[in-house]
Short mmCIF file of C-alpha atoms and ligand atoms in Angstrom, two decimals:
data_model
loop_
_atom_site.label_atom_id
_atom_site.label_comp_id
_atom_site.label_asym_id
_atom_site.label_seq_id
_atom_site.Cartn_x
_atom_site.Cartn_y
_atom_site.Cartn_z
CA MET A 1 145.53 54.71 31.21
CA ILE A 2 146.79 53.16 28.01
CA GLU A 3 150.52 52.78 28.04
CA VAL A 4 152.02 54.18 24.87
CA THR A 5 155.48 53.02 23.97
CA GLU A 6 157.57 54.29 21.11
CA THR A 7 158.89 51.43 19.04
CA ALA A 8 160.86 51.14 15.85
CA PRO A 9 158.69 48.73 13.87
CA VAL A 10 159.48 47.57 10.40
CA GLY A 11 158.33 50.02 7.78
CA SER A 12 157.60 53.16 9.73
CA THR A 13 157.87 54.73 13.13
CA ILE A 14 154.60 54.63 14.96
CA ALA A 15 153.63 54.31 18.56
CA SER A 16 152.69 50.95 19.96
CA VAL A 17 149.59 50.98 22.14
CA THR A 18 149.21 47.57 23.59
CA ARG A 19 148.99 47.56 27.36
CA ALA A 20 146.42 48.80 29.85
CA SER A 21 146.81 48.67 33.62
CA GLU A 22 143.35 47.10 33.88
CA PRO A 23 140.70 46.07 31.32
CA PHE A 24 138.45 48.65 29.69
CA ARG A 25 134.78 47.99 30.36
CA ILE A 26 132.11 49.29 27.98
CA PRO A 27 128.33 48.89 28.45
CA SER A 28 126.92 46.30 26.05
CA ALA A 29 123.70 48.36 25.81
CA ARG A 30 125.52 50.55 23.32
CA TYR A 31 125.24 47.71 20.81
CA ILE A 32 121.63 46.70 21.33
CA SER A 33 119.55 49.53 22.75
CA THR A 34 117.12 51.62 20.73
CA GLU A 35 117.82 54.65 22.93
CA TRP A 36 121.54 54.52 22.13
CA ALA A 37 120.82 54.12 18.40
CA GLU A 38 118.49 57.13 18.55
CA LEU A 39 121.21 59.19 20.24
CA GLU A 40 123.57 58.25 17.43
CA SER A 41 121.04 59.16 14.77
CA ASP A 42 120.44 62.57 16.42
CA ARG A 43 123.96 63.52 17.47
CA LEU A 44 126.46 61.51 15.47
CA TRP A 45 125.46 60.83 11.88
CA PRO A 46 124.16 64.35 11.01
CA HIS A 47 127.38 65.90 12.38
CA VAL A 48 130.32 63.67 11.50
CA TRP A 49 132.40 63.38 8.35
CA GLN A 50 131.86 60.01 6.69
CA MET A 51 133.14 58.34 3.55
CA ALA A 52 130.26 58.38 1.06
CA GLY A 53 132.00 56.96 -1.99
CA THR A 54 134.96 57.64 -4.24
CA VAL A 55 136.00 60.00 -7.00
CA ASP A 56 135.27 57.12 -9.40
CA HIS A 57 131.58 57.34 -8.45
CA VAL A 58 131.60 60.92 -9.76
CA ALA A 59 134.34 60.79 -12.38
CA GLU A 60 132.77 63.05 -15.02
CA PRO A 61 130.48 66.12 -15.02
CA GLY A 62 126.92 64.90 -14.55
CA ASP A 63 127.93 61.76 -12.60
CA TRP A 64 126.06 61.44 -9.33
CA PHE A 65 125.28 59.00 -6.52
CA GLU A 66 123.10 58.85 -3.45
CA TYR A 67 124.61 58.15 -0.03
CA GLN A 68 122.24 56.89 2.68
CA VAL A 69 122.99 56.57 6.38
CA GLY A 70 119.96 55.78 8.54
CA TRP A 71 117.23 58.20 7.46
CA LEU A 72 119.77 60.63 6.08
CA SER A 73 120.26 60.82 2.35
CA VAL A 74 122.76 62.91 0.42
CA VAL A 75 123.23 63.34 -3.31
CA VAL A 76 126.81 63.87 -4.45
CA VAL A 77 127.17 65.27 -7.97
CA ARG A 78 129.94 66.55 -10.19
CA GLY A 79 128.86 69.78 -11.84
CA ASP A 80 129.40 70.97 -15.39
CA ASP A 81 132.24 73.09 -14.01
CA GLY A 82 133.96 69.94 -12.70
CA ALA A 83 133.31 70.84 -9.05
CA LEU A 84 132.05 68.27 -6.62
CA ARG A 85 128.93 69.27 -4.70
CA ALA A 86 126.62 67.56 -2.26
CA PHE A 87 123.07 68.31 -1.19
CA GLN A 88 120.54 66.86 1.19
CA ASN A 89 118.44 64.60 -1.00
CA VAL A 90 115.14 66.37 -0.55
CA CYS A 91 112.83 68.42 -2.71
CA ARG A 92 111.95 71.75 -1.12
CA HIS A 93 108.34 71.57 -2.28
CA ARG A 94 106.92 68.68 -0.21
CA GLY A 95 109.97 66.69 0.73
CA ASN A 96 110.21 63.97 -1.88
CA SER A 97 113.62 62.35 -2.32
CA LEU A 98 115.10 63.89 -5.45
CA VAL A 99 117.20 60.93 -6.55
CA CYS A 100 117.67 57.25 -5.84
CA GLY A 101 120.76 55.16 -6.61
CA GLU A 102 123.34 56.55 -8.98
CA GLY A 103 123.70 57.67 -12.57
CA ARG A 104 125.55 59.61 -15.23
CA SER A 105 125.02 62.57 -17.56
CA MET A 106 122.64 64.41 -15.25
CA SER A 107 122.09 68.02 -16.28
CA GLU A 108 119.58 69.06 -13.60
CA LEU A 109 118.00 67.78 -10.40
CA ARG A 110 114.31 67.44 -11.17
CA CYS A 111 111.86 66.11 -8.61
CA GLY A 112 109.74 63.27 -9.92
CA TYR A 113 106.70 64.24 -7.84
CA HIS A 114 105.65 67.66 -9.20
CA ARG A 115 108.72 68.46 -11.34
CA TRP A 116 110.38 71.26 -9.40
CA CYS A 117 113.88 71.57 -10.82
CA TRP A 118 117.34 72.75 -9.66
CA ASP A 119 120.59 73.11 -11.56
CA LEU A 120 123.66 71.11 -10.51
CA GLN A 121 124.80 74.03 -8.36
CA GLY A 122 121.62 73.72 -6.33
CA THR A 123 119.83 76.82 -7.63
CA LEU A 124 116.08 76.53 -8.13
CA LYS A 125 115.27 77.17 -11.76
CA GLU A 126 111.74 75.91 -12.43
CA VAL A 127 108.46 75.56 -10.54
CA PRO A 128 105.53 74.27 -12.61
CA SER A 129 102.30 76.29 -12.29
CA ARG A 130 104.23 78.78 -10.26
CA ARG A 131 101.52 81.45 -9.99
CA GLY A 132 99.57 79.30 -7.56
CA PHE A 133 102.29 79.77 -4.94
CA GLY A 134 102.12 83.56 -4.90
CA ALA A 135 105.33 85.52 -4.43
CA PHE A 136 108.67 83.93 -3.61
CA ARG A 137 112.16 84.14 -5.06
CA ASN A 138 114.13 81.24 -6.51
CA ASP A 139 117.13 82.12 -4.36
CA GLU A 140 115.04 81.48 -1.25
CA LEU A 141 114.87 77.78 -2.05
CA PRO A 142 118.23 76.38 -3.12
CA LEU A 143 118.94 72.74 -2.44
CA ILE A 144 120.24 72.32 1.09
CA PRO A 145 124.04 72.08 0.82
CA VAL A 146 126.15 69.39 2.43
CA GLN A 147 129.90 69.66 3.03
CA VAL A 148 131.90 67.51 0.65
CA GLY A 149 135.63 66.84 0.44
CA THR A 150 138.15 64.33 -0.86
CA TRP A 151 141.28 62.58 0.31
CA GLY A 152 143.00 60.43 -2.31
CA PRO A 153 140.26 58.49 -4.12
CA PHE A 154 137.78 58.88 -1.23
CA VAL A 155 134.79 61.26 -1.12
CA PHE A 156 133.52 62.36 2.28
CA VAL A 157 130.38 64.24 3.25
CA ASN A 158 129.18 66.00 6.38
CA LEU A 159 125.62 67.33 6.71
CA ASP A 160 126.70 69.78 9.42
CA LEU A 161 127.76 73.01 7.71
CA GLY A 162 129.27 74.18 11.00
CA ALA A 163 131.54 71.15 11.33
CA GLU A 164 135.28 71.54 10.96
CA PRO A 165 136.77 71.09 7.47
CA LEU A 166 137.61 67.56 6.30
CA ASP A 167 141.37 68.21 6.45
CA ALA A 168 141.17 69.03 10.15
CA PHE A 169 138.86 66.10 10.85
CA LEU A 170 141.28 63.61 9.26
CA GLU A 171 144.10 64.72 11.56
CA GLY A 172 147.47 63.27 10.52
CA VAL A 173 146.09 60.31 8.57
CA PRO A 174 146.45 61.65 4.99
CA THR A 175 150.11 62.51 5.54
CA ASP A 176 151.00 59.26 7.30
CA ALA A 177 152.05 57.15 4.33
CA PRO A 178 152.17 59.04 1.02
CA TRP A 179 154.22 56.16 -0.45
CA LEU A 180 151.04 54.05 -0.52
CA GLY A 181 149.99 56.00 -3.63
CA LEU A 182 146.32 55.97 -2.65
CA ALA A 183 145.39 58.52 -5.32
CA ASP A 184 146.30 56.00 -8.04
CA PHE A 185 143.68 53.48 -6.88
CA HIS A 186 140.39 53.14 -8.75
CA CYS A 187 137.23 51.80 -7.12
CA THR A 188 135.85 48.88 -9.15
CA TYR A 189 133.13 47.53 -6.85
CA ASP A 190 130.99 49.15 -4.15
CA VAL A 191 129.01 46.33 -2.57
CA ALA A 192 126.45 46.86 0.22
CA ILE A 193 125.48 43.87 2.34
CA PRO A 194 122.69 43.96 4.95
CA MET A 195 124.12 42.38 8.10
CA PRO A 196 122.38 41.06 11.25
CA CYS A 197 124.42 43.12 13.72
CA ASN A 198 124.95 46.59 15.09
CA TRP A 199 127.14 48.85 12.95
CA LYS A 200 129.72 48.92 15.76
CA THR A 201 129.79 45.12 16.05
CA LEU A 202 130.86 45.10 12.44
CA ILE A 203 133.45 47.83 12.48
CA ASP A 204 134.94 46.60 15.78
CA GLY A 205 135.84 43.41 13.94
CA PHE A 206 137.89 45.53 11.55
CA SER A 207 139.53 47.54 14.34
CA GLU A 208 141.66 44.83 15.94
CA THR A 209 143.56 41.75 14.83
CA TYR A 210 143.42 40.06 18.24
CA HIS A 211 140.78 37.79 16.66
CA VAL A 212 143.12 36.39 13.98
CA GLN A 213 144.05 33.53 16.34
CA GLY A 214 140.35 32.66 16.78
CA LEU A 215 138.51 33.44 13.58
CA HIS A 216 141.30 33.37 11.00
CA ARG A 217 143.69 30.68 12.24
CA GLU A 218 144.71 29.98 8.66
CA MET A 219 146.51 33.34 8.73
CA LEU A 220 148.81 32.48 11.63
CA PRO A 221 151.60 31.05 9.44
CA MET A 222 151.69 34.23 7.32
CA THR A 223 151.28 37.21 9.66
CA ASP A 224 152.81 38.50 12.87
CA ASP A 225 149.64 39.39 14.73
CA VAL A 226 151.55 40.04 17.97
CA ASN A 227 154.28 42.50 17.01
CA SER A 228 151.94 44.81 15.15
CA PRO A 229 152.30 48.37 16.37
CA GLN A 230 149.25 50.58 16.66
CA ARG A 231 148.84 54.30 16.72
CA LEU A 232 146.03 56.55 17.86
CA TRP A 233 145.42 60.04 16.66
CA GLY A 234 142.60 61.90 18.46
CA ARG A 235 139.80 60.19 16.58
CA HIS A 236 141.45 57.82 14.19
CA GLY A 237 143.78 54.87 14.57
CA LYS A 238 146.23 52.71 12.69
CA LEU A 239 147.73 49.25 12.78
CA GLU A 240 150.84 48.17 10.92
CA GLN A 241 151.08 44.39 10.60
CA PRO A 242 153.85 42.37 8.92
CA TYR A 243 152.77 39.73 6.38
CA GLY A 244 154.88 36.89 5.00
CA VAL A 245 156.19 35.93 8.43
CA ALA A 246 154.81 33.48 11.00
CA SER A 247 152.89 34.50 14.11
CA PRO A 248 154.78 34.06 17.40
CA ARG A 249 151.59 32.37 18.60
CA LEU A 250 152.70 29.30 16.62
CA ARG A 251 154.95 27.69 19.19
CA ASP A 252 156.88 25.71 16.61
CA GLY A 253 156.96 28.51 14.08
CA ALA A 254 156.24 27.78 10.43
CA SER A 255 158.41 26.58 7.57
CA ASP A 256 158.91 28.76 4.52
CA GLN A 257 156.60 26.40 2.65
CA GLU A 258 153.88 26.81 5.29
CA ILE A 259 154.28 30.58 5.21
CA PHE A 260 154.13 30.57 1.41
CA ASP A 261 151.07 28.29 1.33
CA ALA A 262 149.20 30.50 3.82
CA PHE A 263 150.21 33.71 2.04
CA VAL A 264 148.88 32.39 -1.27
CA ALA A 265 145.63 31.19 0.36
CA VAL A 266 145.02 34.64 1.88
CA MET A 267 146.33 37.02 -0.81
CA GLY A 268 148.00 35.01 -3.57
CA THR A 269 146.66 37.32 -6.27
CA ARG A 270 149.21 39.90 -5.09
CA ILE A 271 151.92 37.64 -6.49
CA GLY A 272 149.90 36.39 -9.46
CA LYS A 273 148.64 33.17 -7.89
CA PRO A 274 144.96 32.19 -7.46
CA THR A 275 144.02 31.91 -3.78
CA THR A 276 141.97 28.78 -4.41
CA GLU A 277 144.74 26.65 -5.94
CA PRO A 278 147.76 24.97 -4.33
CA ALA A 279 150.62 27.43 -3.93
CA GLY A 280 153.28 25.12 -5.33
CA PRO A 281 156.87 25.05 -4.08
CA VAL A 282 158.47 28.10 -2.48
CA PRO A 283 160.39 30.11 -5.08
CA ALA A 284 164.17 30.12 -4.73
CA ILE A 285 165.37 32.49 -2.01
CA GLY A 286 168.68 34.15 -2.83
CA VAL A 287 171.60 34.59 -0.49
CA ASP A 288 171.00 37.51 1.92
CA ALA A 289 167.29 37.48 1.01
CA THR A 290 164.25 36.35 2.98
CA LEU A 291 160.94 34.87 1.95
CA ARG A 292 159.43 38.32 2.51
CA ASP A 293 161.89 39.71 -0.07
CA VAL A 294 160.83 37.03 -2.54
CA LEU A 295 157.14 37.77 -1.94
CA ALA A 296 157.84 41.50 -2.34
CA ASP A 297 159.52 40.76 -5.69
CA GLY A 298 156.36 38.90 -6.71
CA VAL A 299 154.25 41.90 -5.75
CA ARG A 300 156.47 44.24 -7.79
CA ALA A 301 156.29 41.94 -10.82
CA THR A 302 152.50 41.61 -10.65
CA ALA A 303 152.10 45.38 -10.32
CA ALA A 304 154.46 45.98 -13.24
CA HIS A 305 152.15 43.91 -15.47
CA VAL A 306 149.44 46.56 -15.07
CA GLY A 307 151.81 49.51 -15.44
CA VAL A 308 152.34 50.19 -11.74
CA ASP A 309 155.97 50.76 -10.80
CA LEU A 310 156.73 49.68 -7.22
CA ALA A 311 160.44 49.11 -7.84
CA ASP A 312 161.55 51.79 -5.40
CA LEU A 313 159.55 50.48 -2.46
CA ALA A 314 161.25 48.38 0.21
CA THR A 315 160.15 44.92 1.29
CA ASP A 316 158.71 46.32 4.52
CA GLN A 317 156.61 48.83 2.61
CA LEU A 318 155.20 46.11 0.37
CA MET A 319 154.74 43.40 2.98
CA ASN A 320 153.33 45.31 5.97
CA MET A 321 149.61 45.97 5.98
CA GLN A 322 148.64 49.54 6.84
CA GLN A 323 145.19 49.49 8.41
CA TYR A 324 143.60 52.88 9.07
CA ASN A 325 140.49 53.23 11.18
CA LEU A 326 138.61 56.45 10.50
CA PHE A 327 136.12 57.48 13.14
CA PRO A 328 133.39 56.42 13.28
CA ASN A 329 132.72 53.66 10.76
CA THR A 330 135.48 53.13 8.22
CA THR A 331 138.46 50.79 7.95
CA ILE A 332 140.99 51.17 5.16
CA VAL A 333 143.26 48.20 4.46
CA ALA A 334 146.18 49.33 2.34
CA PHE A 335 149.32 48.05 0.69
CA PRO A 336 150.90 49.91 -2.25
CA ASP A 337 149.27 47.34 -4.58
CA LEU A 338 146.06 46.51 -2.71
CA LEU A 339 143.32 48.66 -1.24
CA GLN A 340 140.02 47.69 0.34
CA VAL A 341 137.61 49.73 2.40
CA VAL A 342 135.06 48.34 4.83
CA LYS A 343 132.40 50.70 6.15
CA SER A 344 129.38 50.11 8.34
CA ARG A 345 126.18 52.12 8.31
CA PRO A 346 123.34 51.81 10.80
CA GLY A 347 120.31 49.78 9.75
CA PRO A 348 116.62 50.17 10.67
CA THR A 349 117.16 48.65 14.14
CA PRO A 350 120.19 48.47 16.48
CA ASP A 351 120.60 44.83 15.40
CA GLU A 352 121.00 45.61 11.71
CA CYS A 353 123.52 47.45 9.62
CA PHE A 354 124.90 47.70 6.13
CA MET A 355 128.42 46.56 5.39
CA ASP A 356 129.97 48.42 2.48
CA MET A 357 132.87 46.69 0.76
CA LEU A 358 134.79 48.95 -1.59
CA VAL A 359 137.25 47.13 -3.81
CA PHE A 360 140.03 49.02 -5.60
CA GLU A 361 142.65 48.40 -8.27
CA ARG A 362 145.83 50.40 -8.61
CA ARG A 363 146.43 51.66 -12.13
CA GLY A 364 149.09 53.76 -13.76
CA PRO A 365 149.05 57.51 -13.04
CA GLY A 366 146.57 59.46 -15.15
CA THR A 367 144.41 56.45 -16.09
CA SER A 368 140.82 57.59 -16.74
CA ARG A 369 138.14 56.81 -14.19
CA THR A 370 134.69 55.26 -14.50
CA PRO A 371 132.06 54.56 -11.82
CA PRO A 372 132.33 51.24 -9.94
CA THR A 373 129.72 48.51 -10.09
CA ARG A 374 127.40 49.34 -7.19
CA VAL A 375 125.19 46.54 -5.89
CA THR A 376 123.39 45.35 -2.77
CA VAL A 377 123.65 41.61 -2.07
CA GLU A 378 122.81 39.22 0.74
CA PRO A 379 125.65 37.91 2.98
CA GLY A 380 127.47 35.04 1.28
CA ALA A 381 126.31 35.97 -2.22
CA ILE A 382 129.77 37.24 -3.15
CA ASP A 383 133.05 35.51 -2.31
CA PHE A 384 135.31 38.15 -0.74
CA GLY A 385 138.07 35.67 0.02
CA MET A 386 138.55 33.42 3.02
CA VAL A 387 139.25 36.08 5.64
CA ILE A 388 136.42 38.51 4.91
CA ASN A 389 134.03 35.58 4.41
CA GLN A 390 134.91 34.39 7.93
CA ASP A 391 134.30 37.88 9.35
CA ILE A 392 130.90 38.14 7.64
CA ASP A 393 129.91 34.69 8.89
CA ALA A 394 130.70 35.53 12.54
CA LEU A 395 128.79 38.80 12.97
CA GLY A 396 125.29 37.44 13.61
CA ARG A 397 126.61 35.18 16.37
CA ILE A 398 128.36 38.09 18.05
CA GLN A 399 125.22 40.25 17.98
CA ARG A 400 123.14 37.44 19.53
CA GLY A 401 125.71 37.05 22.29
CA LEU A 402 125.54 40.76 23.07
CA HIS A 403 121.81 40.36 23.88
CA GLN A 404 122.26 37.80 26.65
CA PRO A 405 121.00 39.28 29.95
CA GLY A 406 124.00 38.11 31.95
CA PHE A 407 126.36 39.98 29.65
CA THR A 408 126.38 43.65 30.58
CA GLU A 409 129.74 44.96 29.49
CA LEU A 410 132.49 44.31 26.97
CA MET A 411 135.94 43.87 28.45
CA LEU A 412 138.69 45.19 26.22
CA SER A 413 142.45 44.88 26.20
CA GLY A 414 144.90 47.67 25.42
CA GLU A 415 145.43 45.76 22.18
CA GLU A 416 141.82 46.65 21.36
CA CYS A 417 142.58 50.35 21.86
CA ARG A 418 141.06 51.38 18.55
CA ILE A 419 137.67 50.13 19.75
CA VAL A 420 138.10 51.96 23.06
CA ASN A 421 138.95 55.09 21.10
CA LEU A 422 135.78 54.70 19.01
CA HIS A 423 133.74 54.70 22.21
CA ARG A 424 135.58 57.69 23.66
CA ASN A 425 134.83 59.69 20.56
CA LEU A 426 131.23 58.47 20.47
CA GLU A 427 130.80 59.77 24.01
CA HIS A 428 132.13 63.13 22.85
CA TYR A 429 129.66 63.37 19.95
CA LEU A 430 126.74 62.04 22.00
CA GLY A 431 127.47 64.34 24.95
CA ILE A 432 127.95 61.57 27.47
CA THR A 433 129.78 62.91 30.52
CA PRO A 434 131.29 61.68 32.69
CA SER A 435 132.61 58.79 30.64
CA GLU A 436 130.88 55.44 31.12
CA ILE A 437 134.05 53.60 30.08
CA ARG A 438 135.51 51.99 33.15
CA GLY A 439 139.08 50.82 33.68
CA GLY A 440 142.06 51.24 31.39
S1 FES B 1 107.70 67.12 -3.73
FE1 FES B 1 109.13 67.67 -5.25
S2 FES B 1 108.02 68.79 -6.67
FE2 FES B 1 106.59 68.28 -5.15
FE1 FE2 B 2 138.62 39.42 10.75
#
């Protein structure tokens, strides 16, 4: 059993889930076997809600984009009536993919193979040389609908028309922190990166911060990676982690200058400083104030420059990272002035996946939206900052380790409860009973 303790952490009241009475053990085959990947492609991906993109991808009528996950492909389009719709990306004549990529100003969905054509509501309206087919009605062959829904700037799809509505799937997550102002964020980049690892290897690395002490040691002076309460809903999870304060793992602590230097190196742009240049001296800290207060002031000032008013938010709200893990494959890293999404999608083999990095900017309320730049690049081609670069660099080594014949199971701590929860929910979707997860 995971021990759940109520705590009163800075910023919000959430449960801390940190201790297990014995380690959780999970079969490593889940990360490398073809059979397991096939189970996921049959029973998970066609039935689960997943973030496909953002409202920026489909800002105006006629805007559309394709979302691929494994062999599945969905087209999301905003209709002339302003409504968002999604369809399986397949022509009902002989199965050609209707679209590829993304675009704007689309007025119809016309197949490029033999030119069958549907309107943006999915109604068949034209079949060339129709008499050769004999009798059939247009309303027999609409595009195959896909469920679509939004939360804040995020667009989700689910190919299973019998699946529960998005609101129910998201549990209490959307109402957890309305002060984050997620709806005011605009997606500017949607970058896909093919990665040499299983999709779970990737998302696991964004579901715990136990690895900060190993992979991101430069962060230790600027974050408390120990007193970081976590919360589990049924499917989803959350971590709240204070920034601008030293990790208790540093036996001698850290000076304000060391904290400031590390903060600037990791996320200096939040206070208007380039991450690649020396931080300079610590700003003056007033009486009754802390360095976190000073950093929070810097965040407020930087936001104000782009018309975002964060004056009413407390230091804790500005300086604690809110990390949401949405089952199965999405991590949302949020502050009121900073939002990034990392998603993983399965690749052609269990040892490959796509990492999606969605980068956002907060803008003033009511600012108009335009589609983000959407590209696919090789690992290392784009600098995502020190921390994400380190994560990307590590993933191939982890996947290779998982293949070693002497390694048969992962051993997880209660601190890694969001990974355990991913596996519990995977077992539910895949119909694995009794549970193969040992311990806990
Ligand atoms: S496959 Fe689309 S029109 Fe023939
Ligand atoms: Fe990391």
